[in-house]
């Protein structure tokens, strides 16, 4: 079945620096890739997503890139702020899975002021 | 985005009792909801897919008689942990699969329920 690998498991950056989190997936039929942010004890919140018909999507300081050939996608956060500190999860799904998501292991991002 | 509520947010119960957790999609109908379990510092583990009007589909290794799921309406799914034991203590999160304005079906998560079994 589908497997999603996420790296790194922890990431510490200085405020203002950029952060990059990478995920690889195994099923080439996957075509939808959301990213969720989860603060401690809170719900995962969708921050950005991308479908396989585009290679990049940007929303203010957040961007996601997708390389279908290599089967990997990345989250880029620029000008990081302390409030960006959280656990970030990538996920993948495909059309015939009824919306079921396969999650990566998560990355704990710490932004130091 | 869509709003999904979950109740209760925290529950403490004695071993052997049953606990019901409600998941509601407040502003959109959801024919499909998902139930996850999350251990500290770990990813979301899918337990089951809840479909309105039909039986839930459980992931491998999840006991369907232990974790009863009922999706009685297009806005409500419930998870009942039967005969709870301390090892069932965990953070349970639901999500609703929602399509907004023809966009991709997206999972919106509830705030989670912290279950502690004494």
Coordinates of C-alpha atoms in Angstrom, one line a residue:
Chain A
X1 CA 0.0 0.0 0.0
X2 CA 0.9 3.7 -0.1
X3 CA 3.6 4.9 2.2
X4 CA 4.6 8.4 3.0
X5 CA 8.0 9.2 4.5
X6 CA 8.7 12.6 6.0
X7 CA 12.0 14.3 7.0
X8 CA 13.3 15.7 9.1
X9 CA 11.5 14.6 12.3
X10 CA 12.7 17.7 14.1
X11 CA 13.8 21.1 12.7
X12 CA 15.0 24.1 14.6
X13 CA 15.5 27.4 12.8
X14 CA 16.1 31.0 13.8
X15 CA 13.3 33.5 13.4
X16 CA 13.4 35.0 9.9
X17 CA 15.1 32.0 8.4
X18 CA 13.4 29.6 6.0
X19 CA 12.3 26.0 6.8
X20 CA 11.9 23.1 4.4
X21 CA 10.2 19.9 5.1
X22 CA 10.3 17.0 2.6
X23 CA 8.0 14.1 1.9
X24 CA 8.2 11.1 -0.4
X25 CA 5.4 8.9 -1.5
X26 CA 5.4 5.4 -2.9
X27 CA 2.2 5.2 -5.0
X28 CA 2.5 7.0 -8.3
X29 CA -1.3 7.2 -8.5
X30 CA -1.4 9.6 -5.6
X31 CA -2.6 12.9 -6.8
X32 CA -3.5 15.1 -3.8
X33 CA -1.0 16.3 -1.2
X34 CA -2.2 18.4 1.7
X35 CA -0.1 19.8 4.6
X36 CA -1.4 20.1 8.1
X37 CA -0.1 22.1 11.0
X38 CA -0.8 20.8 14.5
X39 CA -0.1 22.8 17.6
X40 CA 0.3 21.0 20.9
X41 CA -3.1 19.5 22.0
X42 CA -4.9 21.1 19.1
X43 CA -6.5 19.9 15.9
X44 CA -4.5 19.5 12.7
X45 CA -5.2 22.5 10.4
X46 CA -4.9 22.5 6.7
X47 CA -2.3 25.1 5.7
X48 CA -1.8 24.4 2.0
X49 CA -2.5 21.6 -0.5
X50 CA -1.5 20.7 -4.1
X51 CA -2.9 18.5 -6.8
X52 CA -0.7 16.6 -9.2
X53 CA -1.6 18.7 -12.1
X54 CA 0.6 21.6 -10.8
X55 CA 4.2 21.8 -9.7
X56 CA 4.1 24.6 -7.2
X57 CA 1.6 26.5 -5.1
X58 CA 2.2 29.5 -2.9
X59 CA 0.2 31.2 -0.2
X60 CA 2.0 34.2 1.4
X61 CA 5.0 32.8 3.3
X62 CA 4.1 29.1 2.6
X63 CA 4.7 27.2 -0.6
X64 CA 4.5 23.6 -1.6
X65 CA 6.4 22.0 -4.5
X66 CA 5.7 18.7 -6.2
X67 CA 8.0 16.5 -8.3
X68 CA 5.8 13.7 -9.7
X69 CA 8.7 12.0 -11.4
X70 CA 10.7 11.7 -8.2
X71 CA 7.5 11.2 -6.1
X72 CA 8.3 13.8 -3.6
X73 CA 6.8 17.1 -2.4
X74 CA 8.1 19.8 0.0
X75 CA 6.8 22.5 2.3
X76 CA 8.7 25.7 2.3
X77 CA 8.1 28.4 5.0
X78 CA 9.9 31.7 4.5
X79 CA 10.5 34.4 7.1
X80 CA 9.7 32.0 9.9
X81 CA 8.1 33.4 13.1
X82 CA 7.8 31.9 16.6
X83 CA 4.1 31.2 15.9
X84 CA 5.1 28.8 13.1
X85 CA 6.4 26.5 15.8
X86 CA 4.3 23.3 15.6
X87 CA 4.2 19.8 14.2
X88 CA 3.7 19.7 10.5
X89 CA 2.3 16.6 8.7
X90 CA 2.3 15.9 5.0
X91 CA -0.2 13.5 3.5
X92 CA -1.1 11.9 0.2
X93 CA -4.2 10.4 -1.3
X94 CA -5.6 9.3 -4.7
X95 CA -9.0 9.5 -6.2
X96 CA -10.3 6.0 -5.7
X97 CA -9.5 6.0 -1.9
X98 CA -12.6 7.8 -0.9
X99 CA -10.7 10.7 0.5
X100 CA -8.5 8.5 2.8
X101 CA -5.2 10.2 3.6
X102 CA -1.9 8.5 4.3
X103 CA 0.1 10.7 6.7
X104 CA 3.8 11.2 7.1
X105 CA 5.4 10.8 10.5
X106 CA 5.4 14.5 11.2
X107 CA 8.1 17.2 11.7
X108 CA 8.4 19.2 14.9
X109 CA 9.4 22.7 13.9
X110 CA 10.9 25.0 16.5
X111 CA 11.4 28.7 15.5
X112 CA 13.7 30.4 18.0
X113 CA 13.3 34.1 18.5
Chain B
X1 CA -12.7 26.3 5.7
X2 CA -15.2 24.1 7.4
X3 CA -15.8 23.8 11.1
X4 CA -15.9 20.4 12.8
X5 CA -16.7 20.1 16.4
X6 CA -16.0 17.2 18.8
X7 CA -17.5 16.4 22.2
X8 CA -16.4 15.9 24.8
X9 CA -13.0 17.5 24.7
X10 CA -11.8 15.6 27.7
X11 CA -13.2 12.5 29.4
X12 CA -12.0 10.5 32.4
X13 CA -13.7 7.2 33.0
X14 CA -13.2 4.0 35.0
X15 CA -12.0 0.8 33.4
X16 CA -14.8 -1.3 32.0
X17 CA -17.1 1.6 31.2
X18 CA -18.1 2.8 27.7
X19 CA -17.4 6.3 26.4
X20 CA -19.2 8.0 23.4
X21 CA -17.5 10.7 21.4
X22 CA -19.4 12.9 19.0
X23 CA -18.1 14.4 15.8
X24 CA -20.2 17.1 14.1
X25 CA -19.7 18.9 10.8
X26 CA -21.3 22.3 11.6
X27 CA -21.6 24.1 8.3
X28 CA -21.3 21.4 5.6
X29 CA -22.7 18.0 5.1
X30 CA -20.2 15.1 5.2
X31 CA -21.1 11.7 3.9
X32 CA -17.7 10.5 5.0
X33 CA -15.9 11.1 8.3
X34 CA -12.8 9.5 9.6
X35 CA -11.7 8.6 13.1
X36 CA -8.0 8.7 14.2
X37 CA -6.1 7.9 17.2
X38 CA -2.9 9.9 18.1
X39 CA -0.3 9.0 20.6
X40 CA 2.1 11.6 22.1
X41 CA 4.6 12.9 19.5
X42 CA 3.3 10.5 16.9
X43 CA 1.4 10.8 13.7
X44 CA -2.3 10.3 13.1
X45 CA -3.3 6.7 13.0
X46 CA -6.5 6.0 11.0
X47 CA -8.9 3.8 12.8
X48 CA -11.9 3.7 10.6
X49 CA -13.8 5.4 7.8
X50 CA -17.4 6.3 8.7
X51 CA -19.9 6.5 5.9
X52 CA -23.4 7.9 6.4
X53 CA -26.0 5.2 6.1
X54 CA -23.6 2.3 5.9
X55 CA -21.3 0.3 8.1
X56 CA -17.9 1.8 8.9
X57 CA -14.8 0.4 7.3
X58 CA -12.1 -0.4 9.9
X59 CA -8.4 -0.4 9.4
X60 CA -6.4 -3.5 9.9
X61 CA -5.8 -4.3 13.6
X62 CA -8.7 -2.1 14.8
X63 CA -11.4 -4.1 16.7
X64 CA -14.8 -3.1 15.4
X65 CA -16.6 -4.5 18.4
X66 CA -14.4 -2.4 20.6
X67 CA -14.7 0.8 18.7
X68 CA -18.3 1.2 17.6
X69 CA -18.9 3.8 14.9
X70 CA -22.3 5.2 13.9
X71 CA -22.8 7.8 11.2
X72 CA -26.5 8.5 11.7
X73 CA -26.7 11.7 9.7
X74 CA -24.8 13.8 7.2
X75 CA -23.4 15.9 10.0
X76 CA -22.9 13.5 12.9
X77 CA -20.7 10.5 13.5
X78 CA -20.1 8.9 16.9
X79 CA -17.3 6.7 18.2
X80 CA -18.1 4.5 21.2
X81 CA -15.1 3.0 23.1
X82 CA -16.7 0.0 24.7
X83 CA -15.4 -1.6 27.9
X84 CA -12.6 0.9 28.0
X85 CA -9.2 -0.1 29.5
X86 CA -6.2 2.0 30.4
X87 CA -4.5 1.1 27.1
X88 CA -7.4 2.8 25.3
X89 CA -6.2 6.1 26.8
X90 CA -5.3 8.4 23.9
X91 CA -6.2 11.4 21.9
X92 CA -9.0 10.6 19.5
X93 CA -9.6 13.0 16.5
X94 CA -12.3 12.9 13.9
X95 CA -12.4 14.6 10.5
X96 CA -15.1 15.3 8.0
X97 CA -14.5 15.0 4.3
X98 CA -15.9 18.1 2.7
X99 CA -16.0 19.6 -0.8
X100 CA -16.2 23.4 -0.7
X101 CA -17.3 25.2 -3.9
X102 CA -16.4 22.2 -6.1
X103 CA -12.8 22.1 -4.9
X104 CA -11.0 18.9 -3.9
X105 CA -12.6 16.9 -1.1
X106 CA -10.7 18.0 1.9
X107 CA -10.5 16.6 5.4
X108 CA -11.3 19.1 8.2
X109 CA -10.4 18.0 11.7
X110 CA -12.3 18.2 14.9
X111 CA -10.4 19.5 18.0
X112 CA -9.9 16.0 19.5
X113 CA -11.0 14.2 22.6
X114 CA -8.5 13.3 25.3
X115 CA -9.6 10.0 26.8
X116 CA -8.1 8.8 30.1
X117 CA -9.1 5.4 31.4
X118 CA -8.3 4.8 35.1

